[in-house]
Structures are given as structure tokens and as C-alpha cells.
PDB file of C-alpha atoms in Angstrom:
ATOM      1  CA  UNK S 919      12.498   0.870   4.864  1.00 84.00           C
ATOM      2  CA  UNK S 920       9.341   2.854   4.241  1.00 90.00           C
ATOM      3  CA  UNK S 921       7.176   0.529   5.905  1.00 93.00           C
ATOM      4  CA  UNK S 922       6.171   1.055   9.275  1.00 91.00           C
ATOM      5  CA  UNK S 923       4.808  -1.039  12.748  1.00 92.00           C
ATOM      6  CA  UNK S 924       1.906  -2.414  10.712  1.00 89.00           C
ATOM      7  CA  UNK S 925       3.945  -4.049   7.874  1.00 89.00           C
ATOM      8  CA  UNK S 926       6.859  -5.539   9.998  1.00 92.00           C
ATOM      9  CA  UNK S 927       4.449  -7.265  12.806  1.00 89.00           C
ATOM     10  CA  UNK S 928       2.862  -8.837   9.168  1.00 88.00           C
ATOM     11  CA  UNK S 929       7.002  -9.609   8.525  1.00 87.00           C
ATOM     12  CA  UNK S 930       7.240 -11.467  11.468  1.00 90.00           C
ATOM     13  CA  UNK S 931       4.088 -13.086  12.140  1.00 86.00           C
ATOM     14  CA  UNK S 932       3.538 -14.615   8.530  1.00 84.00           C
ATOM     15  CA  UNK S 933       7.384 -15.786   7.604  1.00 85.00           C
ATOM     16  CA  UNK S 934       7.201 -17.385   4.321  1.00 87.00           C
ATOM     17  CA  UNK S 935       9.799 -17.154   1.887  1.00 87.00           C
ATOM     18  CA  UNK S 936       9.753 -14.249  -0.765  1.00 84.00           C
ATOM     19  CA  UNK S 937       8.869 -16.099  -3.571  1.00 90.00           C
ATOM     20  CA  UNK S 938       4.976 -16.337  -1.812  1.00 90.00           C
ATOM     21  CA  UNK S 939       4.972 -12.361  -2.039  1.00 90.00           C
ATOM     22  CA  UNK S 940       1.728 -10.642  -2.993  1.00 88.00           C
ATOM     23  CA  UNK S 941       2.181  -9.849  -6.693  1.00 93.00           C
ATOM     24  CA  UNK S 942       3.098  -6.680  -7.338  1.00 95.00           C
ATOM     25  CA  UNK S 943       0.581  -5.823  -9.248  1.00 96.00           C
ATOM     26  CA  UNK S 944      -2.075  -5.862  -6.806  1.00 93.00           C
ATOM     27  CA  UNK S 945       0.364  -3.210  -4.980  1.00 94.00           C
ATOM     28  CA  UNK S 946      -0.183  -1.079  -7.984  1.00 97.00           C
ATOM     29  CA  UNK S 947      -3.858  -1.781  -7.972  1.00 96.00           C
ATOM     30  CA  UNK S 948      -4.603  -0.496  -4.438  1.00 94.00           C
ATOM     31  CA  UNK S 949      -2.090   2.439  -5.203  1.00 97.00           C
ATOM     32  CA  UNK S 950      -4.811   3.131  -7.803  1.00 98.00           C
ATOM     33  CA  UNK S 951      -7.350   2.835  -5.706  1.00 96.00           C
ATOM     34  CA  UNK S 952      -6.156   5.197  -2.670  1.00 96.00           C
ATOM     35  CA  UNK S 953      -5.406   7.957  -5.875  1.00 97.00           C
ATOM     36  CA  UNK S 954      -9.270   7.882  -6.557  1.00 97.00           C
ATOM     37  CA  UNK S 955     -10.452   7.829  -2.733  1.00 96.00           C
ATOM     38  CA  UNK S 956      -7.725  10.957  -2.400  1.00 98.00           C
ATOM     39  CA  UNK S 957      -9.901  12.426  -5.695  1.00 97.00           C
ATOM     40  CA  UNK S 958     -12.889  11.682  -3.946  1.00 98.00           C
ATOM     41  CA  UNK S 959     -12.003  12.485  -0.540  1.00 97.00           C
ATOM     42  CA  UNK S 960     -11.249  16.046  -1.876  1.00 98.00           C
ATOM     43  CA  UNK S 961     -14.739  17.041  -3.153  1.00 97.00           C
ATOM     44  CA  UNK S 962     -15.713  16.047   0.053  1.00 98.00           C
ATOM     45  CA  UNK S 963     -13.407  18.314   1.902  1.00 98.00           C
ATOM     46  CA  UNK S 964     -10.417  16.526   2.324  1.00 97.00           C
ATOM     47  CA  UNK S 965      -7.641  19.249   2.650  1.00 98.00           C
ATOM     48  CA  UNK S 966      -5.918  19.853  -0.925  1.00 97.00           C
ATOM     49  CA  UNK S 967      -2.578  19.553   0.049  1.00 98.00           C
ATOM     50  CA  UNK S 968      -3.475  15.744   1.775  1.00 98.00           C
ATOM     51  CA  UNK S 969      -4.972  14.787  -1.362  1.00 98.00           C
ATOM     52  CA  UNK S 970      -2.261  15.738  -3.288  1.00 98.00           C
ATOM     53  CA  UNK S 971       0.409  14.285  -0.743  1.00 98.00           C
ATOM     54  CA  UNK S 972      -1.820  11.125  -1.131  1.00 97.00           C
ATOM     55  CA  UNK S 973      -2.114  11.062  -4.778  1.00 97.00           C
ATOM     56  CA  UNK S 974       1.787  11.804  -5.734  1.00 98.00           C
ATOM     57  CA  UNK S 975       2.725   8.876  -3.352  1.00 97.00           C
ATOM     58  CA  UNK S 976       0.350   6.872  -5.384  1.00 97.00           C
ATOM     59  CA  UNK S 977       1.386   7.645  -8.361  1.00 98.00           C
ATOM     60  CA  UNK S 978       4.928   6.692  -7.528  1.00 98.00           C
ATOM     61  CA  UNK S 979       3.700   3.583  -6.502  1.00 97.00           C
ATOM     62  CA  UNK S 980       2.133   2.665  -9.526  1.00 98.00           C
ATOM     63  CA  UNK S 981       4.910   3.815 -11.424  1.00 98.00           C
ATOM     64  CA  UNK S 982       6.983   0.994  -9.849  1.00 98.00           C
ATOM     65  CA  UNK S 983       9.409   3.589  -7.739  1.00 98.00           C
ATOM     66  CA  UNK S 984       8.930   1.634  -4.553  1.00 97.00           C
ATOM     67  CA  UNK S 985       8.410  -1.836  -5.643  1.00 96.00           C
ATOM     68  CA  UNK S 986      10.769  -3.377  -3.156  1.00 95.00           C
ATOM     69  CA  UNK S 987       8.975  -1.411   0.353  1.00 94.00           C
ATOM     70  CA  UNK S 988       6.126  -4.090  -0.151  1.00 92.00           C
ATOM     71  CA  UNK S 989       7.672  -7.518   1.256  1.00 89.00           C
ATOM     72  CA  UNK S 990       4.676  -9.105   2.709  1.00 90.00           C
ATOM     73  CA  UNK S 991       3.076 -12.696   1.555  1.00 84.00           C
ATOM     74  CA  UNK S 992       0.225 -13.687  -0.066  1.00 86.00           C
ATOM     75  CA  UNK S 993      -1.002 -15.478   3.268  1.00 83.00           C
ATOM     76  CA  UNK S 994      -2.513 -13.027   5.225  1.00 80.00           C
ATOM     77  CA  UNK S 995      -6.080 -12.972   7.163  1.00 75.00           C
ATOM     78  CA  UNK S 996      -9.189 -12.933   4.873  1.00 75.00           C
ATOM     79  CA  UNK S 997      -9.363  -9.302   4.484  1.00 79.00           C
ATOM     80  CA  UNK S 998      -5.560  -8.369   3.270  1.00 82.00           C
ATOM     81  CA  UNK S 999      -5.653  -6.040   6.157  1.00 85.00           C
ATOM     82  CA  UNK S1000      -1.838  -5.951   6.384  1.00 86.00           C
ATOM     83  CA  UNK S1001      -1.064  -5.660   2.425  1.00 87.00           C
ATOM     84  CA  UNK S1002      -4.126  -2.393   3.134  1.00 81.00           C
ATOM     85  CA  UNK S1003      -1.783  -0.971   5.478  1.00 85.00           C
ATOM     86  CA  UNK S1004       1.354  -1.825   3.990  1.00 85.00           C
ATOM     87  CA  UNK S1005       0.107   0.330   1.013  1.00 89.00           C
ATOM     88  CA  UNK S1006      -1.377   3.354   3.724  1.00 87.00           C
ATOM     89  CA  UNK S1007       2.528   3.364   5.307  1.00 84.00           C
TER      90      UNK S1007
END
């Protein structure tokens, strides 16, 4: 698994079967989202290389390559804190 401590605390605390997952296209949503912040980030002085780390893993997320390393349920807190970090691991 890809995930890390954030994502399998989330796992255990919120067991619901995986037909309740978050839709995968919301994955591929934030994935979008972290590319632009990385874009962003950049202009701002974020190093190049962590921007482009940031931005290839986000593309492969988008692109669908690591569909199955985001197991978590739709029932989370208000926030989707743990889908966020999920996403970040």
C-alpha cells in the first residue's frame, strides 16, 4: 500500500463496506488540485524539483494509475480531512 498512518487510522476508525467509497473521481479532482498548488507553490519559491515530484504524482493520479491506494468512505468528518491526506500520502 501507498497509503500511510493517516489513511489506515481513517481504515479503521470509519469501517464501512467498499461499496460507500469516496468516488473516484473526487480522488482525481484533488489530484488536480495539489498539481495547481505545486504550479503555484513554485512561483512562490517552492523548490523545482518538489513541485515537479508533486505534480508527476498528480498526474498519475489523475491518470487513474493508483486508483485502488484510495480505500477510504464517503463518511468522514465535515472537512474530508482524511480523503485530504489520503491524497498528500
Amino acid at each position: 500500500a501507498y497509503w500511510g498512518a493517516q489513511t489506515q487510522r481513517s481504515i479503521e476508525n470509519f469501517p464501512f463496506p467498499a461499496t460507500e467509497r469516496m468516488p473516484i473521481a473526487i480522488i482525481h479532482a484533488l489530484a488536480i488540485v495539489k498539481q495547481a498548488a505545486a504550479r503555484v507553490n513554485r512561483q512562490h519559491g517552492l523548490a523545482g524539483e518538489i513541485a515537479d515530484a508533486i505534480e508527476t504524482a498528480a498526474a498519475e493520479v489523475v491518470a487513474g494509475k493508483f486508483d485502488d491506494q484510495f480505500p477510504l468512505v464517503i463518511w468522514q468528518t465535515g472537512s474530508g480531512t482524511q480523503s485530504n491526506m489520503n491524497v498528500n500520502e
